[in-house]
């Protein structure tokens, strides 16, 4: 098509087409959890050869991404992005025994790295160059021209070579005559930005292939954050999440949102993903529902702790919670749609419909306050261990939710407890009065 748009469907694999759709289906099949009871061994890759080779390739890419001179070469090569995107579908990274430290699997830990985690870490390093609008790549193709070996060796297709009738891959503005001069006048060299008057069709002609490769990343990330998409596989946690992959995904989303050119896709986050992120705010650190739960029936347990004797700070996975809260705070700052969808939603109805196999449209359309969200935020604010970034992030998210009138019920729900905390803490008082209650005066 002649136009690429970022919508809520961009987070779903149904938005993929052509090569990217085939690649997504291929990776889902070949990287399925290799269970011994699988009825179709042809859908599995050989653990002793193919999987180890692919794992090594992704690990090498991760190591290369720590060198700044390699970033453009990797980020501007669609084949590299395709390999990294395919590795994100490696759900078996959380299966029992994949991250084990012993051959018998008795001391498994989902905190170890795997192919999926290495791919996400690579994308985090490439985040400054991942631009779904294609404008950054277009700028480099138009204006980046140098004979320096550092440039010619670290940028794909830097020199066209051979055919003098064709434009060079880079520095093409100098060959466009007055067209190149007009293009140069619309380029801000200090901010490294291009004026919006440059037609999208011109950018698409140059950057279209890479833009589609970038957009293919987001359905894979949404799959990692969807526990229902993992339960069909043998994961080491009954929660359906792989902790290391989830943590790395949250870090990647935060890194991508730092660049305004990516705002279009983050202003159209589907409601389901918002509530999967909400679930991470009250993810237990211990017990059967925890991401790092070790089943004592099939594993050796060193010690057992009684959950009922532990305080809130010890029972909640604070690392995952704080990262999820930061992502939600950034998302709600970008659009009122996210504020309303998160604060007042059909979450319960959706989950019930999901279990029954029906869509939201087929079920009830009533909206209700997201009680679990507000309770989690108040627990974060009241917690003594999150008076730093965690508590401030919770107050920032609560302030964002208060900015739309649809969430007034939720603010009234937490008003009494928030006032009680504000009377004891000056920092909470400042946030409550200036950022939350002032919006209803």
Coordinates of C-alpha atoms in Angstrom, one line a residue:
X1 CA 0.0 0.0 0.0
X2 CA 1.0 3.6 -0.4
X3 CA 0.5 4.5 3.2
X4 CA 1.7 3.1 6.5
X5 CA -0.3 4.1 9.6
X6 CA 0.1 3.3 13.3
X7 CA -3.2 2.2 14.8
X8 CA -4.3 -0.1 17.7
X9 CA -4.2 -3.0 15.3
X10 CA -0.5 -2.4 14.8
X11 CA 0.0 -4.2 18.1
X12 CA -1.7 -7.3 16.7
X13 CA -0.2 -9.8 14.3
X14 CA -3.1 -9.4 12.0
X15 CA -1.7 -6.1 10.9
X16 CA 1.3 -7.8 9.4
X17 CA 1.3 -8.6 5.7
X18 CA 3.5 -10.2 3.1
X19 CA 7.0 -11.3 4.2
X20 CA 6.5 -10.1 7.8
X21 CA 3.3 -12.1 8.2
X22 CA 5.0 -15.3 6.8
X23 CA 8.0 -14.7 9.1
X24 CA 5.8 -14.2 12.2
X25 CA 3.9 -17.5 11.5
X26 CA 7.2 -19.3 10.7
X27 CA 8.7 -18.2 14.0
X28 CA 5.7 -19.0 16.0
X29 CA 5.7 -22.6 14.6
X30 CA 9.5 -23.2 14.7
X31 CA 10.1 -21.6 18.1
X32 CA 7.2 -23.3 19.8
X33 CA 8.0 -24.9 23.1
X34 CA 9.6 -28.2 22.3
X35 CA 7.6 -30.4 24.5
X36 CA 8.3 -34.1 24.5
X37 CA 4.5 -34.8 24.1
X38 CA 4.2 -32.6 21.0
X39 CA 2.2 -34.3 18.3
X40 CA 3.9 -32.5 15.4
X41 CA 7.7 -32.7 15.7
X42 CA 8.1 -31.0 12.3
X43 CA 7.1 -27.7 13.9
X44 CA 10.1 -27.8 16.3
X45 CA 13.7 -26.8 15.6
X46 CA 16.5 -29.1 16.7
X47 CA 17.7 -28.1 20.1
X48 CA 21.2 -29.5 19.5
X49 CA 21.9 -27.6 16.3
X50 CA 19.5 -25.0 14.9
X51 CA 18.4 -23.6 18.2
X52 CA 22.0 -23.3 19.5
X53 CA 23.1 -21.6 16.3
X54 CA 20.3 -19.1 16.4
X55 CA 20.9 -18.4 20.0
X56 CA 24.5 -17.8 19.3
X57 CA 23.7 -15.4 16.5
X58 CA 21.3 -13.3 18.7
X59 CA 23.9 -13.3 21.5
X60 CA 26.6 -12.0 19.0
X61 CA 24.2 -9.3 17.8
X62 CA 23.6 -8.2 21.4
X63 CA 27.3 -7.9 22.0
X64 CA 27.8 -5.9 18.8
X65 CA 25.0 -3.5 19.7
X66 CA 27.0 -2.2 22.7
X67 CA 29.4 -0.5 20.2
X68 CA 28.0 2.8 19.0
X69 CA 29.6 2.5 15.6
X70 CA 27.6 -0.7 14.9
X71 CA 24.2 0.8 15.7
X72 CA 23.3 2.2 12.2
X73 CA 24.5 -0.9 10.4
X74 CA 22.3 -3.0 12.6
X75 CA 19.2 -0.7 12.8
X76 CA 19.2 0.1 9.1
X77 CA 19.5 -3.5 7.9
X78 CA 16.0 -5.1 7.6
X79 CA 17.4 -8.6 7.8
X80 CA 18.9 -7.9 11.2
X81 CA 15.6 -6.5 12.5
X82 CA 13.8 -9.5 11.1
X83 CA 16.1 -11.9 13.0
X84 CA 15.6 -10.0 16.3
X85 CA 11.9 -9.8 15.8
X86 CA 11.7 -13.5 15.2
X87 CA 13.7 -14.2 18.3
X88 CA 11.0 -12.4 20.4
X89 CA 8.6 -15.2 19.7
X90 CA 10.9 -17.6 21.5
X91 CA 8.4 -18.3 24.2
X92 CA 10.1 -21.5 25.3
X93 CA 12.6 -19.3 27.0
X94 CA 10.4 -19.6 30.0
X95 CA 9.9 -23.3 29.8
X96 CA 11.1 -25.6 32.6
X97 CA 14.7 -26.4 32.2
X98 CA 15.6 -23.8 29.6
X99 CA 17.3 -21.6 32.1
X100 CA 18.4 -24.4 34.4
X101 CA 21.7 -24.4 36.0
X102 CA 21.9 -28.1 36.4
X103 CA 21.3 -30.9 33.9
X104 CA 18.5 -32.3 36.0
X105 CA 16.6 -29.0 36.1
X106 CA 16.4 -29.1 39.8
X107 CA 17.7 -25.6 40.2
X108 CA 15.9 -23.7 37.5
X109 CA 15.7 -19.9 37.4
X110 CA 13.8 -17.7 35.0
X111 CA 16.1 -14.8 35.7
X112 CA 18.8 -16.2 33.3
X113 CA 19.1 -14.8 29.9
X114 CA 17.8 -16.5 26.7
X115 CA 17.3 -15.8 23.1
X116 CA 14.2 -13.6 23.6
X117 CA 15.9 -11.6 26.4
X118 CA 19.1 -11.1 24.3
X119 CA 17.0 -9.9 21.4
X120 CA 15.2 -7.3 23.5
X121 CA 18.5 -6.1 25.0
X122 CA 19.8 -5.6 21.5
X123 CA 16.6 -3.6 20.5
X124 CA 17.1 -1.4 23.7
X125 CA 20.6 -0.5 22.4
X126 CA 19.1 0.2 19.0
X127 CA 16.2 2.2 20.3
X128 CA 17.7 5.7 19.5
X129 CA 17.6 4.8 15.8
X130 CA 14.2 2.9 15.7
X131 CA 11.9 5.4 14.2
X132 CA 8.5 4.1 12.9
X133 CA 8.0 7.2 10.8
X134 CA 11.1 6.5 8.8
X135 CA 12.1 10.1 9.0
X136 CA 15.5 9.5 10.7
X137 CA 16.5 6.9 8.1
X138 CA 15.3 9.3 5.3
X139 CA 17.5 12.1 6.8
X140 CA 20.6 9.8 6.8
X141 CA 19.9 8.7 3.3
X142 CA 19.5 12.2 2.1
X143 CA 22.3 14.1 3.9
X144 CA 24.8 11.6 5.3
X145 CA 27.8 11.5 3.0
X146 CA 31.3 10.8 4.0
X147 CA 34.4 9.1 2.7
X148 CA 35.5 8.3 6.2
X149 CA 36.1 4.6 6.8
X150 CA 34.1 4.7 10.0
X151 CA 31.0 5.8 8.0
X152 CA 31.5 3.6 4.9
X153 CA 32.0 0.5 7.0
X154 CA 29.3 0.9 9.5
X155 CA 26.3 1.9 7.3
X156 CA 24.6 -0.6 5.0
X157 CA 24.8 0.2 1.2
X158 CA 26.8 3.3 1.9
X159 CA 28.3 3.3 -1.7
X160 CA 26.2 2.4 -4.7
X161 CA 29.1 1.6 -7.0
X162 CA 29.1 0.6 -10.6
X163 CA 26.0 2.3 -12.1
X164 CA 26.7 6.1 -12.3
X165 CA 23.1 6.8 -13.6
X166 CA 21.6 5.8 -10.2
X167 CA 21.4 7.9 -7.1
X168 CA 23.8 6.9 -4.3
X169 CA 22.3 5.2 -1.3
X170 CA 23.5 8.0 0.9
X171 CA 24.1 11.7 0.4
X172 CA 21.5 11.7 -2.4
X173 CA 20.4 15.3 -1.7
X174 CA 23.6 16.6 -3.4
X175 CA 22.5 14.9 -6.6
X176 CA 18.9 16.3 -6.7
X177 CA 19.8 19.9 -7.8
X178 CA 17.2 22.4 -6.7
X179 CA 15.2 19.6 -5.2
X180 CA 18.1 18.7 -2.9
X181 CA 18.4 22.4 -2.0
X182 CA 14.7 22.6 -1.1
X183 CA 15.0 19.5 1.0
X184 CA 18.1 20.9 2.8
X185 CA 16.2 24.0 3.8
X186 CA 13.6 21.9 5.6
X187 CA 16.3 20.0 7.6
X188 CA 17.2 21.3 11.1
X189 CA 20.8 20.1 11.4
X190 CA 21.0 20.9 15.2
X191 CA 17.9 19.0 16.2
X192 CA 18.4 16.5 13.4
X193 CA 14.7 16.8 12.4
X194 CA 12.9 17.2 9.1
X195 CA 10.1 19.6 8.5
X196 CA 6.7 18.0 8.4
X197 CA 6.0 19.5 5.0
X198 CA 8.1 16.8 3.4
X199 CA 5.4 14.5 1.9
X200 CA 5.0 11.1 3.5
X201 CA 5.1 9.5 0.1
X202 CA 8.6 10.6 -0.4
X203 CA 9.7 9.2 2.9
X204 CA 7.8 6.0 2.3
X205 CA 9.5 5.4 -1.0
X206 CA 12.9 5.5 0.7
X207 CA 12.1 4.1 4.2
X208 CA 9.0 1.9 3.6
X209 CA 10.8 -1.5 3.9
X210 CA 12.5 -0.5 7.2
X211 CA 9.3 1.1 8.6
X212 CA 7.5 -2.2 8.1
X213 CA 10.4 -4.1 9.8
X214 CA 10.1 -1.7 12.8
X215 CA 6.3 -2.0 13.1
X216 CA 6.6 -5.8 13.1
X217 CA 8.4 -5.6 16.5
X218 CA 5.3 -4.4 18.3
X219 CA 3.0 -7.4 17.9
X220 CA 5.8 -9.6 19.2
X221 CA 6.2 -7.3 22.3
X222 CA 2.4 -7.4 22.9
X223 CA 2.6 -11.2 22.8
X224 CA 5.3 -11.3 25.5
X225 CA 3.1 -9.1 27.8
X226 CA 0.1 -11.3 27.2
X227 CA 0.1 -14.2 29.7
X228 CA -2.9 -15.9 27.9
X229 CA -0.7 -16.3 24.8
X230 CA 1.9 -18.2 26.8
X231 CA -0.2 -20.7 28.8
X232 CA -0.3 -23.1 25.9
X233 CA 3.4 -23.6 26.3
X234 CA 5.3 -25.2 29.1
X235 CA 6.4 -22.2 31.2
X236 CA 8.1 -22.4 34.5
X237 CA 5.4 -20.2 36.1
X238 CA 1.7 -20.7 36.3
X239 CA 1.3 -16.9 35.8
X240 CA 2.1 -17.4 32.1
X241 CA 4.9 -14.8 32.1
X242 CA 8.6 -15.1 31.7
X243 CA 10.0 -12.6 34.2
X244 CA 13.2 -11.7 32.4
X245 CA 11.4 -11.2 29.1
X246 CA 8.8 -9.1 30.7
X247 CA 11.3 -6.9 32.5
X248 CA 13.3 -6.4 29.3
X249 CA 10.2 -5.6 27.3
X250 CA 9.1 -2.9 29.8
X251 CA 12.6 -1.3 29.5
X252 CA 12.4 -1.4 25.7
X253 CA 9.0 0.3 25.7
X254 CA 10.3 3.0 28.0
X255 CA 13.3 3.5 25.7
X256 CA 11.1 3.7 22.6
X257 CA 8.7 6.3 24.1
X258 CA 11.6 8.7 24.8
X259 CA 11.5 9.6 21.1
X260 CA 8.6 11.7 19.9
X261 CA 8.6 10.2 16.4
X262 CA 7.3 7.0 17.9
X263 CA 4.3 8.6 19.7
X264 CA 1.9 7.6 17.0
X265 CA 2.0 3.9 17.9
X266 CA 1.9 4.5 21.7
X267 CA -1.1 6.7 21.5
X268 CA -3.0 3.7 20.0
X269 CA -2.2 1.1 22.6
X270 CA -5.1 -1.5 22.7
X271 CA -7.1 -1.7 25.9
X272 CA -6.1 -5.4 26.5
X273 CA -2.4 -4.4 26.6
X274 CA -3.1 -1.6 29.1
X275 CA -4.7 -4.1 31.5
X276 CA -2.0 -6.7 31.1
X277 CA 0.3 -3.9 32.2
X278 CA -2.0 -3.2 35.1
X279 CA -1.8 -6.8 36.3
X280 CA 2.0 -6.3 36.7
X281 CA 1.3 -3.7 39.4
X282 CA 0.2 -6.3 41.8
X283 CA 2.2 -9.3 40.6
X284 CA 3.2 -11.3 43.7
X285 CA 6.9 -12.0 44.3
X286 CA 6.3 -15.4 45.9
X287 CA 3.7 -18.1 45.7
X288 CA 2.2 -20.1 42.8
X289 CA 1.2 -16.9 40.9
X290 CA 4.6 -15.4 41.0
X291 CA 6.8 -15.2 37.8
X292 CA 9.7 -16.9 39.6
X293 CA 7.7 -19.6 41.3
X294 CA 9.5 -22.9 41.7
X295 CA 7.2 -25.9 41.9
X296 CA 8.3 -27.8 45.0
X297 CA 6.8 -31.0 43.6
X298 CA 9.3 -31.2 40.7
X299 CA 12.1 -29.0 42.1
X300 CA 14.3 -28.8 45.2
X301 CA 13.1 -26.0 47.4
X302 CA 15.8 -24.5 49.7
X303 CA 13.4 -22.7 52.0
X304 CA 9.7 -22.0 52.5
X305 CA 8.4 -18.6 53.6
X306 CA 4.9 -18.0 55.0
X307 CA 3.3 -15.3 52.9
X308 CA 0.7 -14.4 55.5
X309 CA 3.5 -13.1 57.8
X310 CA 5.1 -10.9 55.2
X311 CA 4.3 -7.2 54.6
X312 CA 3.3 -5.7 51.3
X313 CA 6.8 -4.7 50.2
X314 CA 8.0 -8.3 50.5
X315 CA 5.1 -9.9 48.7
X316 CA 5.0 -7.8 45.6
X317 CA 7.5 -8.0 42.7
X318 CA 8.6 -4.4 43.1
X319 CA 11.0 -4.4 40.1
X320 CA 8.3 -5.5 37.6
X321 CA 5.7 -3.2 39.3
X322 CA 7.8 -0.1 39.1
X323 CA 8.7 -0.6 35.5
X324 CA 5.1 -1.3 34.6
X325 CA 4.0 1.8 36.4
X326 CA 6.6 3.9 34.5
X327 CA 5.3 2.6 31.2
X328 CA 1.7 3.3 32.1
X329 CA 2.6 6.8 33.3
X330 CA 4.3 7.5 30.0
X331 CA 1.4 6.1 28.0
X332 CA -1.3 8.1 29.8
X333 CA 0.7 11.3 29.2
X334 CA 0.4 10.8 25.4
X335 CA -3.3 10.5 25.0
X336 CA -6.6 10.9 26.8
X337 CA -7.7 7.6 25.3
X338 CA -5.2 5.7 27.4
X339 CA -6.3 7.7 30.5
X340 CA -9.9 6.7 30.1
X341 CA -9.3 3.2 29.0
X342 CA -7.1 2.5 32.0
X343 CA -9.1 4.3 34.7
X344 CA -12.6 3.4 33.6
X345 CA -12.8 0.2 31.6
X346 CA -14.6 -2.9 30.7
X347 CA -11.7 -5.0 32.1
X348 CA -13.8 -7.5 34.0
X349 CA -16.2 -7.9 31.1
X350 CA -13.3 -8.4 28.7
X351 CA -11.6 -11.1 30.8
X352 CA -14.9 -13.0 31.1
X353 CA -15.5 -12.7 27.4
X354 CA -11.9 -13.9 26.7
X355 CA -12.5 -17.0 28.8
X356 CA -15.8 -17.7 27.0
X357 CA -14.3 -17.1 23.6
X358 CA -16.4 -14.0 22.7
X359 CA -15.3 -10.5 21.8
X360 CA -15.9 -7.4 23.9
X361 CA -18.4 -6.2 21.3
X362 CA -20.5 -9.3 21.9
X363 CA -20.5 -8.9 25.6
X364 CA -21.7 -6.1 27.8
X365 CA -20.5 -2.6 27.0
X366 CA -20.8 -1.2 30.5
X367 CA -17.7 0.5 32.0
X368 CA -16.6 0.3 35.6
X369 CA -13.9 1.7 37.7
X370 CA -10.6 -0.2 37.6
X371 CA -10.5 -0.8 41.4
X372 CA -7.3 -3.0 41.3
X373 CA -5.4 -0.2 39.6
X374 CA -6.3 2.4 42.2
X375 CA -5.7 0.1 45.1
X376 CA -2.2 -0.8 43.6
X377 CA -1.3 2.8 43.2
X378 CA -2.3 3.7 46.7
X379 CA -0.3 0.8 48.1
X380 CA 2.7 2.0 46.1
X381 CA 2.3 5.6 47.5
X382 CA 1.8 4.4 51.1
X383 CA 4.8 2.0 50.9
X384 CA 7.9 3.2 52.8
X385 CA 10.2 1.4 50.3
X386 CA 8.8 3.3 47.3
X387 CA 9.2 6.9 48.5
X388 CA 11.7 7.2 45.8
X389 CA 11.0 6.6 42.1
X390 CA 8.3 4.0 42.7
X391 CA 6.1 6.2 44.8
X392 CA 6.6 9.3 42.7
X393 CA 5.8 7.3 39.6
X394 CA 2.5 6.1 41.1
X395 CA 1.6 9.7 42.0
X396 CA 2.5 10.8 38.4
X397 CA 0.2 8.1 37.0
X398 CA -2.6 9.0 39.4
X399 CA -2.2 12.7 38.4
X400 CA -2.5 11.7 34.7
X401 CA -5.7 9.7 35.4
X402 CA -7.2 12.7 37.2
X403 CA -6.8 14.9 34.1
X404 CA -9.9 13.4 32.4
X405 CA -13.4 13.8 34.0
X406 CA -14.3 10.1 33.3
X407 CA -11.9 9.1 36.1
X408 CA -13.5 11.4 38.7
X409 CA -15.1 8.4 40.4
X410 CA -11.7 6.8 40.8
X411 CA -10.1 9.9 42.3
X412 CA -13.0 10.1 44.8
X413 CA -12.4 6.5 45.6
X414 CA -8.8 7.2 46.8
X415 CA -9.5 10.7 48.1
X416 CA -9.7 9.9 51.8
X417 CA -6.7 7.7 51.9
X418 CA -4.7 10.1 49.8
X419 CA -5.5 13.0 52.1
X420 CA -4.5 10.9 55.1
X421 CA -1.1 10.1 53.5
X422 CA -0.7 13.8 52.4
X423 CA -1.1 14.9 56.0
X424 CA 1.9 12.8 57.0
X425 CA 4.3 13.4 54.0
X426 CA 5.1 16.7 52.4
X427 CA 6.1 15.2 49.1
X428 CA 2.7 13.3 48.8
X429 CA 0.9 16.5 49.8
X430 CA 2.6 18.5 47.1
X431 CA 1.6 15.9 44.4
X432 CA -1.9 15.5 45.8
X433 CA -2.7 19.2 45.9
X434 CA -0.9 20.5 42.8
X435 CA -1.3 17.5 40.5
X436 CA -4.5 15.7 41.5
X437 CA -7.0 17.7 43.5
X438 CA -6.3 21.0 41.7
X439 CA -7.7 19.5 38.5
X440 CA -11.2 19.3 40.1
X441 CA -11.2 22.7 41.7

